[in-house]
């Protein structure tokens, strides 16, 4: 995935994106889509079954990660709106079976649901995860280029799955945009008070 964001987003995110990179949300836990198709976060694997999440459009990052035998050997990430990392500039990782792998990430906060107010980091090197984030970046860019002040996507965390001939069932993350808001409007009180409580998120399954 190459950086091809327009100058508008680069200008918009100059300062804050750098700040996020230098101090990424303190101790915010990581969120992931597990092998069962459930979104979970933190060391206790809290399962997300409801609620809406606001994605910080200035937190999109990209880079590379290298794993050993269950051990993180290296990770280099930079804001998408800046200069990308050159793979040739990274040190060799002879202990890593797959070497450096492309990775993208973002930051989001729960605006409603059981975990309202919770901040999380989502990083992924999977094909499905990278596609989901790439599509979200494209939607944000469209909002910016259209002159819309609401550039913060508020999403539900969904998933689908398909059957791979070699690896079996593969879970695919889906970030479904519920509505858009602006940077000033993002807080744990962003969701309207009279909004009816949403039913737990249902995962969409795609037969392979």
Coordinates of C-alpha atoms in Angstrom, one line a residue:
X1 CA 0.0 0.0 0.0
X2 CA 1.6 3.3 -1.0
X3 CA 1.0 6.7 0.4
X4 CA -1.1 8.7 -2.2
X5 CA -3.1 11.0 0.1
X6 CA -3.9 14.4 -1.3
X7 CA -2.1 17.5 0.0
X8 CA -5.3 18.6 1.9
X9 CA -5.0 15.6 4.3
X10 CA -1.3 16.2 4.6
X11 CA -1.8 19.8 5.6
X12 CA -4.7 18.9 7.9
X13 CA -2.8 16.3 9.8
X14 CA 0.7 17.9 10.1
X15 CA 1.2 18.5 13.8
X16 CA -1.4 16.2 15.3
X17 CA -0.3 13.2 13.3
X18 CA 3.3 13.7 14.4
X19 CA 2.2 14.0 18.0
X20 CA 0.2 10.8 17.7
X21 CA 3.3 9.0 16.3
X22 CA 5.5 10.3 19.1
X23 CA 3.1 9.5 21.9
X24 CA 0.5 6.9 20.6
X25 CA -2.4 7.2 23.0
X26 CA -0.5 6.3 26.1
X27 CA -1.5 2.9 27.4
X28 CA -4.4 2.4 25.0
X29 CA -4.9 -1.4 24.4
X30 CA -4.8 -3.1 21.1
X31 CA -7.9 -4.3 19.4
X32 CA -8.1 -7.2 16.9
X33 CA -10.4 -9.5 15.1
X34 CA -9.9 -13.0 16.6
X35 CA -10.1 -16.4 14.8
X36 CA -13.7 -16.7 15.9
X37 CA -14.7 -13.5 14.2
X38 CA -15.1 -11.5 17.4
X39 CA -13.6 -8.1 18.0
X40 CA -11.6 -8.2 21.3
X41 CA -9.2 -5.8 23.0
X42 CA -6.8 -5.7 25.9
X43 CA -5.0 -8.5 27.8
X44 CA -8.3 -9.8 29.1
X45 CA -9.7 -10.0 25.5
X46 CA -12.9 -7.9 26.2
X47 CA -15.4 -8.8 23.5
X48 CA -17.0 -5.9 21.7
X49 CA -20.7 -6.7 20.9
X50 CA -22.2 -3.3 20.6
X51 CA -21.5 0.4 20.3
X52 CA -20.1 2.9 17.8
X53 CA -16.4 3.8 17.5
X54 CA -15.0 7.1 16.2
X55 CA -11.8 6.7 14.1
X56 CA -9.3 9.5 14.4
X57 CA -8.6 10.4 10.7
X58 CA -5.2 11.9 11.7
X59 CA -4.1 8.6 13.3
X60 CA -3.7 6.5 10.1
X61 CA -0.3 5.0 10.1
X62 CA 1.7 2.7 7.9
X63 CA 5.0 0.9 8.1
X64 CA 6.5 -2.5 8.7
X65 CA 6.6 -5.2 11.4
X66 CA 8.8 -8.3 11.8
X67 CA 8.0 -11.3 13.9
X68 CA 10.1 -14.2 15.2
X69 CA 8.8 -17.3 16.9
X70 CA 6.1 -15.5 18.8
X71 CA 8.4 -12.6 19.4
X72 CA 8.2 -9.0 18.1
X73 CA 11.6 -8.3 16.4
X74 CA 10.9 -4.9 15.1
X75 CA 8.3 -2.4 14.2
X76 CA 8.5 0.9 12.2
X77 CA 5.4 3.0 11.7
X78 CA 4.9 6.6 10.4
X79 CA 1.8 8.7 9.7
X80 CA 0.2 7.9 6.3
X81 CA 0.1 11.6 5.4
X82 CA 3.9 11.9 5.7
X83 CA 6.8 10.3 3.9
X84 CA 6.6 6.5 3.8
X85 CA 9.2 4.2 5.2
X86 CA 11.5 2.7 2.6
X87 CA 11.8 -1.0 3.1
X88 CA 15.4 -0.9 1.8
X89 CA 16.3 1.4 4.7
X90 CA 15.2 -1.1 7.4
X91 CA 17.8 -3.5 9.0
X92 CA 17.7 -7.1 7.9
X93 CA 15.7 -9.5 10.1
X94 CA 17.4 -12.9 9.6
X95 CA 15.5 -14.3 12.6
X96 CA 12.1 -13.6 11.1
X97 CA 10.7 -16.3 8.8
X98 CA 8.7 -13.7 6.7
X99 CA 11.0 -10.7 7.2
X100 CA 9.5 -7.3 7.3
X101 CA 5.7 -7.3 6.6
X102 CA 3.6 -4.3 5.6
X103 CA 1.4 -3.0 8.5
X104 CA -1.2 -0.3 8.8
X105 CA -3.0 1.1 11.8
X106 CA -5.4 3.6 13.3
X107 CA -6.8 4.8 16.6
X108 CA -10.4 4.9 17.7
X109 CA -12.6 5.6 20.7
X110 CA -15.9 4.1 21.7
X111 CA -18.8 6.6 21.6
X112 CA -21.5 4.3 22.9
X113 CA -22.1 0.8 24.1
X114 CA -20.6 -1.2 27.0
X115 CA -17.1 0.3 26.5
X116 CA -18.1 3.9 25.9
X117 CA -15.0 6.2 26.3
X118 CA -12.5 3.4 25.7
X119 CA -9.6 4.2 23.4
X120 CA -7.9 1.4 21.4
X121 CA -5.3 1.0 18.7
X122 CA -5.8 -1.2 15.7
X123 CA -2.8 -2.5 13.8
X124 CA -2.9 -5.1 11.1
X125 CA -0.8 -6.8 8.4
X126 CA -3.6 -9.1 7.2
X127 CA -4.9 -8.6 3.7
X128 CA -8.5 -8.1 4.9
X129 CA -7.4 -5.7 7.6
X130 CA -5.3 -3.6 5.3
X131 CA -8.1 -3.5 2.8
X132 CA -10.5 -2.3 5.5
X133 CA -8.2 0.5 6.5
X134 CA -7.4 1.5 2.9
X135 CA -11.1 1.8 2.2
X136 CA -11.6 3.9 5.3
X137 CA -8.8 6.2 4.3
X138 CA -10.4 6.6 0.8
X139 CA -13.7 7.6 2.4
X140 CA -12.0 10.2 4.6
X141 CA -10.2 11.6 1.6
X142 CA -13.6 11.9 -0.2
X143 CA -15.0 13.8 2.7
X144 CA -12.1 16.2 2.7
X145 CA -12.0 16.7 -1.0
X146 CA -15.8 17.3 -1.0
X147 CA -15.3 20.2 1.4
X148 CA -17.2 18.4 4.2
X149 CA -16.2 19.5 7.8
X150 CA -17.3 16.1 9.1
X151 CA -14.2 14.0 8.4
X152 CA -14.4 11.6 11.4
X153 CA -16.0 8.3 10.6
X154 CA -18.1 6.8 13.3
X155 CA -18.3 3.1 12.7
X156 CA -19.6 -0.3 13.9
X157 CA -17.1 -3.1 14.1
X158 CA -18.3 -6.0 11.9
X159 CA -16.8 -9.0 10.2
X160 CA -17.3 -11.5 7.5
X161 CA -15.5 -14.8 6.7
X162 CA -14.6 -17.0 3.8
X163 CA -13.0 -20.4 3.4
X164 CA -9.5 -20.6 2.1
X165 CA -8.5 -23.8 0.4
X166 CA -5.2 -24.0 2.3
X167 CA -5.8 -22.1 5.6
X168 CA -9.5 -22.9 6.2
X169 CA -11.9 -20.2 7.5
X170 CA -10.5 -16.7 7.3
X171 CA -12.0 -13.8 9.3
X172 CA -12.3 -10.4 7.6
X173 CA -12.7 -7.2 9.5
X174 CA -15.4 -4.7 8.3
X175 CA -15.6 -1.1 9.4
X176 CA -19.2 0.0 8.7
X177 CA -19.7 3.8 8.7
X178 CA -22.8 4.7 10.7
X179 CA -22.4 8.5 10.3
X180 CA -19.8 11.2 10.2
X181 CA -18.8 13.9 12.7
X182 CA -16.1 16.6 13.1
X183 CA -12.9 16.6 15.2
X184 CA -14.5 19.1 17.7
X185 CA -17.5 16.9 18.1
X186 CA -15.7 13.7 19.1
X187 CA -16.2 12.9 22.7
X188 CA -17.7 10.1 24.7
X189 CA -20.9 12.2 24.7
X190 CA -21.0 12.4 20.9
X191 CA -23.8 9.9 20.5
X192 CA -27.3 11.6 21.0
X193 CA -28.8 10.9 24.4
X194 CA -32.2 9.9 22.9
X195 CA -30.6 7.5 20.4
X196 CA -32.2 4.1 20.9
X197 CA -29.9 1.5 22.2
X198 CA -28.5 -0.5 19.3
X199 CA -28.8 -4.3 19.2
X200 CA -25.5 -6.2 19.5
X201 CA -23.5 -6.1 16.3
X202 CA -24.3 -9.1 14.1
X203 CA -21.4 -10.3 12.0
X204 CA -22.0 -10.8 8.3
X205 CA -20.8 -14.2 7.1
X206 CA -19.8 -14.8 3.5
X207 CA -19.7 -18.4 2.5
X208 CA -16.6 -19.5 0.7

